[in-house]
């Protein structure tokens, strides 16, 4: 299966279980791996035969910046659901949401979740 990759998209969101996270907000990074058949687009060189990158970015941005969740697991699930629903060409999506500098005891650069969902 062919892949379209989005690497380290950066957004500002108000997600978390602590009140400070919901008030102050923080950076989130999102990586996507979209599985789809790109052979039509490769032959036609036409945007209508592939997944519109701008639309994928906008959808991801809306989920992270316009919605609020306690868990990054929920952010990842919502992104996957929307992308599979809105783009018929996407067969499977892998979503990684990274939360840098989480407010938990210890020394962490980041925490992340990665989910893979496929069209049913």
mmCIF file with all atom_site columns, C-alpha atoms in Angstrom:
data_model
loop_
_atom_site.group_PDB
_atom_site.id
_atom_site.type_symbol
_atom_site.label_atom_id
_atom_site.label_alt_id
_atom_site.label_comp_id
_atom_site.label_asym_id
_atom_site.label_entity_id
_atom_site.label_seq_id
_atom_site.pdbx_PDB_ins_code
_atom_site.Cartn_x
_atom_site.Cartn_y
_atom_site.Cartn_z
_atom_site.occupancy
_atom_site.B_iso_or_equiv
_atom_site.pdbx_formal_charge
_atom_site.auth_seq_id
_atom_site.auth_comp_id
_atom_site.auth_asym_id
_atom_site.auth_atom_id
_atom_site.pdbx_PDB_model_num
ATOM 1   C CA . UNK A 1 1   ? 0.000   0.000  0.000   1.00 0.00 ? 1   UNK A CA 1
ATOM 2   C CA . UNK A 1 2   ? 1.231   3.482  -0.835  1.00 0.00 ? 2   UNK A CA 1
ATOM 3   C CA . UNK A 1 3   ? 1.704   6.089  1.902   1.00 0.00 ? 3   UNK A CA 1
ATOM 4   C CA . UNK A 1 4   ? 1.366   9.834  2.366   1.00 0.00 ? 4   UNK A CA 1
ATOM 5   C CA . UNK A 1 5   ? 3.338   11.085 5.371   1.00 0.00 ? 5   UNK A CA 1
ATOM 6   C CA . UNK A 1 6   ? 2.875   14.240 7.415   1.00 0.00 ? 6   UNK A CA 1
ATOM 7   C CA . UNK A 1 7   ? 5.791   14.798 9.780   1.00 0.00 ? 7   UNK A CA 1
ATOM 8   C CA . UNK A 1 8   ? 5.811   16.877 12.953  1.00 0.00 ? 8   UNK A CA 1
ATOM 9   C CA . UNK A 1 9   ? 2.907   19.216 12.325  1.00 0.00 ? 9   UNK A CA 1
ATOM 10  C CA . UNK A 1 10  ? 2.888   21.689 15.219  1.00 0.00 ? 10  UNK A CA 1
ATOM 11  C CA . UNK A 1 11  ? -0.261  23.018 16.865  1.00 0.00 ? 11  UNK A CA 1
ATOM 12  C CA . UNK A 1 12  ? -1.313  24.870 20.024  1.00 0.00 ? 12  UNK A CA 1
ATOM 13  C CA . UNK A 1 13  ? -4.089  23.267 22.043  1.00 0.00 ? 13  UNK A CA 1
ATOM 14  C CA . UNK A 1 14  ? -5.798  23.243 25.426  1.00 0.00 ? 14  UNK A CA 1
ATOM 15  C CA . UNK A 1 15  ? -5.814  19.556 26.314  1.00 0.00 ? 15  UNK A CA 1
ATOM 16  C CA . UNK A 1 16  ? -5.011  17.761 29.528  1.00 0.00 ? 16  UNK A CA 1
ATOM 17  C CA . UNK A 1 17  ? -6.343  16.545 32.838  1.00 0.00 ? 17  UNK A CA 1
ATOM 18  C CA . UNK A 1 18  ? -4.904  19.447 34.869  1.00 0.00 ? 18  UNK A CA 1
ATOM 19  C CA . UNK A 1 19  ? -6.664  22.848 35.005  1.00 0.00 ? 19  UNK A CA 1
ATOM 20  C CA . UNK A 1 20  ? -3.431  24.674 34.102  1.00 0.00 ? 20  UNK A CA 1
ATOM 21  C CA . UNK A 1 21  ? -3.186  22.759 30.823  1.00 0.00 ? 21  UNK A CA 1
ATOM 22  C CA . UNK A 1 22  ? -6.696  23.787 29.866  1.00 0.00 ? 22  UNK A CA 1
ATOM 23  C CA . UNK A 1 23  ? -6.049  27.411 30.822  1.00 0.00 ? 23  UNK A CA 1
ATOM 24  C CA . UNK A 1 24  ? -2.524  27.998 29.483  1.00 0.00 ? 24  UNK A CA 1
ATOM 25  C CA . UNK A 1 25  ? -2.431  25.607 26.553  1.00 0.00 ? 25  UNK A CA 1
ATOM 26  C CA . UNK A 1 26  ? 0.654   23.976 25.091  1.00 0.00 ? 26  UNK A CA 1
ATOM 27  C CA . UNK A 1 27  ? 2.301   22.701 21.923  1.00 0.00 ? 27  UNK A CA 1
ATOM 28  C CA . UNK A 1 28  ? 1.326   19.391 20.378  1.00 0.00 ? 28  UNK A CA 1
ATOM 29  C CA . UNK A 1 29  ? 2.979   17.614 17.468  1.00 0.00 ? 29  UNK A CA 1
ATOM 30  C CA . UNK A 1 30  ? 1.128   15.299 15.119  1.00 0.00 ? 30  UNK A CA 1
ATOM 31  C CA . UNK A 1 31  ? 2.538   12.807 12.621  1.00 0.00 ? 31  UNK A CA 1
ATOM 32  C CA . UNK A 1 32  ? 0.311   11.033 10.121  1.00 0.00 ? 32  UNK A CA 1
ATOM 33  C CA . UNK A 1 33  ? 0.807   8.041  7.860   1.00 0.00 ? 33  UNK A CA 1
ATOM 34  C CA . UNK A 1 34  ? -2.040  7.695  5.376   1.00 0.00 ? 34  UNK A CA 1
ATOM 35  C CA . UNK A 1 35  ? -2.295  4.423  3.442   1.00 0.00 ? 35  UNK A CA 1
ATOM 36  C CA . UNK A 1 36  ? -3.957  4.718  0.061   1.00 0.00 ? 36  UNK A CA 1
ATOM 37  C CA . UNK A 1 37  ? -3.554  3.781  -3.583  1.00 0.00 ? 37  UNK A CA 1
ATOM 38  C CA . UNK A 1 38  ? -1.527  6.569  -5.211  1.00 0.00 ? 38  UNK A CA 1
ATOM 39  C CA . UNK A 1 39  ? -1.179  4.892  -8.616  1.00 0.00 ? 39  UNK A CA 1
ATOM 40  C CA . UNK A 1 40  ? -4.010  6.920  -10.192 1.00 0.00 ? 40  UNK A CA 1
ATOM 41  C CA . UNK A 1 41  ? -2.487  10.195 -9.035  1.00 0.00 ? 41  UNK A CA 1
ATOM 42  C CA . UNK A 1 42  ? 0.951   9.072  -10.161 1.00 0.00 ? 42  UNK A CA 1
ATOM 43  C CA . UNK A 1 43  ? -0.320  8.462  -13.690 1.00 0.00 ? 43  UNK A CA 1
ATOM 44  C CA . UNK A 1 44  ? -2.728  11.398 -13.984 1.00 0.00 ? 44  UNK A CA 1
ATOM 45  C CA . UNK A 1 45  ? -0.801  14.076 -12.055 1.00 0.00 ? 45  UNK A CA 1
ATOM 46  C CA . UNK A 1 46  ? -4.215  15.366 -10.927 1.00 0.00 ? 46  UNK A CA 1
ATOM 47  C CA . UNK A 1 47  ? -5.133  16.525 -7.421  1.00 0.00 ? 47  UNK A CA 1
ATOM 48  C CA . UNK A 1 48  ? -8.558  14.862 -7.641  1.00 0.00 ? 48  UNK A CA 1
ATOM 49  C CA . UNK A 1 49  ? -6.832  11.473 -7.850  1.00 0.00 ? 49  UNK A CA 1
ATOM 50  C CA . UNK A 1 50  ? -5.076  11.778 -4.499  1.00 0.00 ? 50  UNK A CA 1
ATOM 51  C CA . UNK A 1 51  ? -5.696  13.006 -0.965  1.00 0.00 ? 51  UNK A CA 1
ATOM 52  C CA . UNK A 1 52  ? -5.700  16.786 -0.646  1.00 0.00 ? 52  UNK A CA 1
ATOM 53  C CA . UNK A 1 53  ? -2.829  17.574 1.737   1.00 0.00 ? 53  UNK A CA 1
ATOM 54  C CA . UNK A 1 54  ? -4.241  20.973 2.650   1.00 0.00 ? 54  UNK A CA 1
ATOM 55  C CA . UNK A 1 55  ? -7.534  19.411 3.697   1.00 0.00 ? 55  UNK A CA 1
ATOM 56  C CA . UNK A 1 56  ? -5.751  16.798 5.847   1.00 0.00 ? 56  UNK A CA 1
ATOM 57  C CA . UNK A 1 57  ? -3.752  19.555 7.545   1.00 0.00 ? 57  UNK A CA 1
ATOM 58  C CA . UNK A 1 58  ? -6.854  21.688 8.133   1.00 0.00 ? 58  UNK A CA 1
ATOM 59  C CA . UNK A 1 59  ? -8.791  18.758 9.605   1.00 0.00 ? 59  UNK A CA 1
ATOM 60  C CA . UNK A 1 60  ? -5.919  17.897 11.947  1.00 0.00 ? 60  UNK A CA 1
ATOM 61  C CA . UNK A 1 61  ? -5.511  21.543 12.971  1.00 0.00 ? 61  UNK A CA 1
ATOM 62  C CA . UNK A 1 62  ? -9.234  21.834 13.748  1.00 0.00 ? 62  UNK A CA 1
ATOM 63  C CA . UNK A 1 63  ? -9.171  18.790 16.010  1.00 0.00 ? 63  UNK A CA 1
ATOM 64  C CA . UNK A 1 64  ? -6.090  19.920 17.936  1.00 0.00 ? 64  UNK A CA 1
ATOM 65  C CA . UNK A 1 65  ? -6.784  23.651 18.117  1.00 0.00 ? 65  UNK A CA 1
ATOM 66  C CA . UNK A 1 66  ? -10.589 23.967 18.124  1.00 0.00 ? 66  UNK A CA 1
ATOM 67  C CA . UNK A 1 67  ? -11.622 20.978 20.249  1.00 0.00 ? 67  UNK A CA 1
ATOM 68  C CA . UNK A 1 68  ? -10.682 20.065 23.843  1.00 0.00 ? 68  UNK A CA 1
ATOM 69  C CA . UNK A 1 69  ? -9.797  16.689 25.279  1.00 0.00 ? 69  UNK A CA 1
ATOM 70  C CA . UNK A 1 70  ? -8.374  15.395 28.532  1.00 0.00 ? 70  UNK A CA 1
ATOM 71  C CA . UNK A 1 71  ? -6.293  12.697 26.824  1.00 0.00 ? 71  UNK A CA 1
ATOM 72  C CA . UNK A 1 72  ? -4.019  12.685 23.796  1.00 0.00 ? 72  UNK A CA 1
ATOM 73  C CA . UNK A 1 73  ? -5.518  9.255  23.062  1.00 0.00 ? 73  UNK A CA 1
ATOM 74  C CA . UNK A 1 74  ? -8.821  11.027 22.368  1.00 0.00 ? 74  UNK A CA 1
ATOM 75  C CA . UNK A 1 75  ? -7.121  13.566 20.086  1.00 0.00 ? 75  UNK A CA 1
ATOM 76  C CA . UNK A 1 76  ? -5.551  10.756 18.048  1.00 0.00 ? 76  UNK A CA 1
ATOM 77  C CA . UNK A 1 77  ? -8.840  8.854  17.824  1.00 0.00 ? 77  UNK A CA 1
ATOM 78  C CA . UNK A 1 78  ? -10.750 11.941 16.645  1.00 0.00 ? 78  UNK A CA 1
ATOM 79  C CA . UNK A 1 79  ? -8.145  12.739 13.974  1.00 0.00 ? 79  UNK A CA 1
ATOM 80  C CA . UNK A 1 80  ? -8.226  9.146  12.683  1.00 0.00 ? 80  UNK A CA 1
ATOM 81  C CA . UNK A 1 81  ? -12.024 9.042  12.617  1.00 0.00 ? 81  UNK A CA 1
ATOM 82  C CA . UNK A 1 82  ? -12.352 12.320 10.757  1.00 0.00 ? 82  UNK A CA 1
ATOM 83  C CA . UNK A 1 83  ? -9.696  11.486 8.171   1.00 0.00 ? 83  UNK A CA 1
ATOM 84  C CA . UNK A 1 84  ? -11.206 8.083  7.399   1.00 0.00 ? 84  UNK A CA 1
ATOM 85  C CA . UNK A 1 85  ? -14.688 9.613  7.206   1.00 0.00 ? 85  UNK A CA 1
ATOM 86  C CA . UNK A 1 86  ? -13.758 12.620 5.081   1.00 0.00 ? 86  UNK A CA 1
ATOM 87  C CA . UNK A 1 87  ? -11.342 10.966 2.612   1.00 0.00 ? 87  UNK A CA 1
ATOM 88  C CA . UNK A 1 88  ? -12.623 7.929  0.724   1.00 0.00 ? 88  UNK A CA 1
ATOM 89  C CA . UNK A 1 89  ? -9.153  7.238  -0.713  1.00 0.00 ? 89  UNK A CA 1
ATOM 90  C CA . UNK A 1 90  ? -7.594  6.663  2.732   1.00 0.00 ? 90  UNK A CA 1
ATOM 91  C CA . UNK A 1 91  ? -7.688  2.961  3.618   1.00 0.00 ? 91  UNK A CA 1
ATOM 92  C CA . UNK A 1 92  ? -5.699  3.114  6.860   1.00 0.00 ? 92  UNK A CA 1
ATOM 93  C CA . UNK A 1 93  ? -4.329  5.905  9.035   1.00 0.00 ? 93  UNK A CA 1
ATOM 94  C CA . UNK A 1 94  ? -1.590  5.906  11.638  1.00 0.00 ? 94  UNK A CA 1
ATOM 95  C CA . UNK A 1 95  ? -1.750  8.917  13.980  1.00 0.00 ? 95  UNK A CA 1
ATOM 96  C CA . UNK A 1 96  ? 0.954   9.890  16.465  1.00 0.00 ? 96  UNK A CA 1
ATOM 97  C CA . UNK A 1 97  ? 0.227   12.734 18.911  1.00 0.00 ? 97  UNK A CA 1
ATOM 98  C CA . UNK A 1 98  ? 3.196   14.037 20.895  1.00 0.00 ? 98  UNK A CA 1
ATOM 99  C CA . UNK A 1 99  ? 2.874   16.146 24.028  1.00 0.00 ? 99  UNK A CA 1
ATOM 100 C CA . UNK A 1 100 ? 6.231   17.806 24.777  1.00 0.00 ? 100 UNK A CA 1
ATOM 101 C CA . UNK A 1 101 ? 7.175   18.590 28.365  1.00 0.00 ? 101 UNK A CA 1
ATOM 102 C CA . UNK A 1 102 ? 4.214   16.876 30.059  1.00 0.00 ? 102 UNK A CA 1
ATOM 103 C CA . UNK A 1 103 ? 3.397   18.134 33.558  1.00 0.00 ? 103 UNK A CA 1
ATOM 104 C CA . UNK A 1 104 ? 4.217   14.872 35.310  1.00 0.00 ? 104 UNK A CA 1
ATOM 105 C CA . UNK A 1 105 ? 6.968   14.075 37.824  1.00 0.00 ? 105 UNK A CA 1
ATOM 106 C CA . UNK A 1 106 ? 10.290  12.974 36.364  1.00 0.00 ? 106 UNK A CA 1
ATOM 107 C CA . UNK A 1 107 ? 12.416  13.944 33.428  1.00 0.00 ? 107 UNK A CA 1
ATOM 108 C CA . UNK A 1 108 ? 10.577  13.543 30.120  1.00 0.00 ? 108 UNK A CA 1
ATOM 109 C CA . UNK A 1 109 ? 11.173  15.168 26.799  1.00 0.00 ? 109 UNK A CA 1
ATOM 110 C CA . UNK A 1 110 ? 7.703   14.148 25.693  1.00 0.00 ? 110 UNK A CA 1
ATOM 111 C CA . UNK A 1 111 ? 4.962   11.565 25.871  1.00 0.00 ? 111 UNK A CA 1
ATOM 112 C CA . UNK A 1 112 ? 3.144   10.274 22.816  1.00 0.00 ? 112 UNK A CA 1
ATOM 113 C CA . UNK A 1 113 ? 0.441   7.926  21.654  1.00 0.00 ? 113 UNK A CA 1
ATOM 114 C CA . UNK A 1 114 ? 0.276   6.176  18.322  1.00 0.00 ? 114 UNK A CA 1
ATOM 115 C CA . UNK A 1 115 ? -2.856  4.543  16.945  1.00 0.00 ? 115 UNK A CA 1
ATOM 116 C CA . UNK A 1 116 ? -3.639  2.792  13.698  1.00 0.00 ? 116 UNK A CA 1
ATOM 117 C CA . UNK A 1 117 ? -7.182  2.645  12.328  1.00 0.00 ? 117 UNK A CA 1
ATOM 118 C CA . UNK A 1 118 ? -8.488  1.232  9.093   1.00 0.00 ? 118 UNK A CA 1
ATOM 119 C CA . UNK A 1 119 ? -11.606 1.634  7.020   1.00 0.00 ? 119 UNK A CA 1
ATOM 120 C CA . UNK A 1 120 ? -14.203 -0.986 7.902   1.00 0.00 ? 120 UNK A CA 1
#
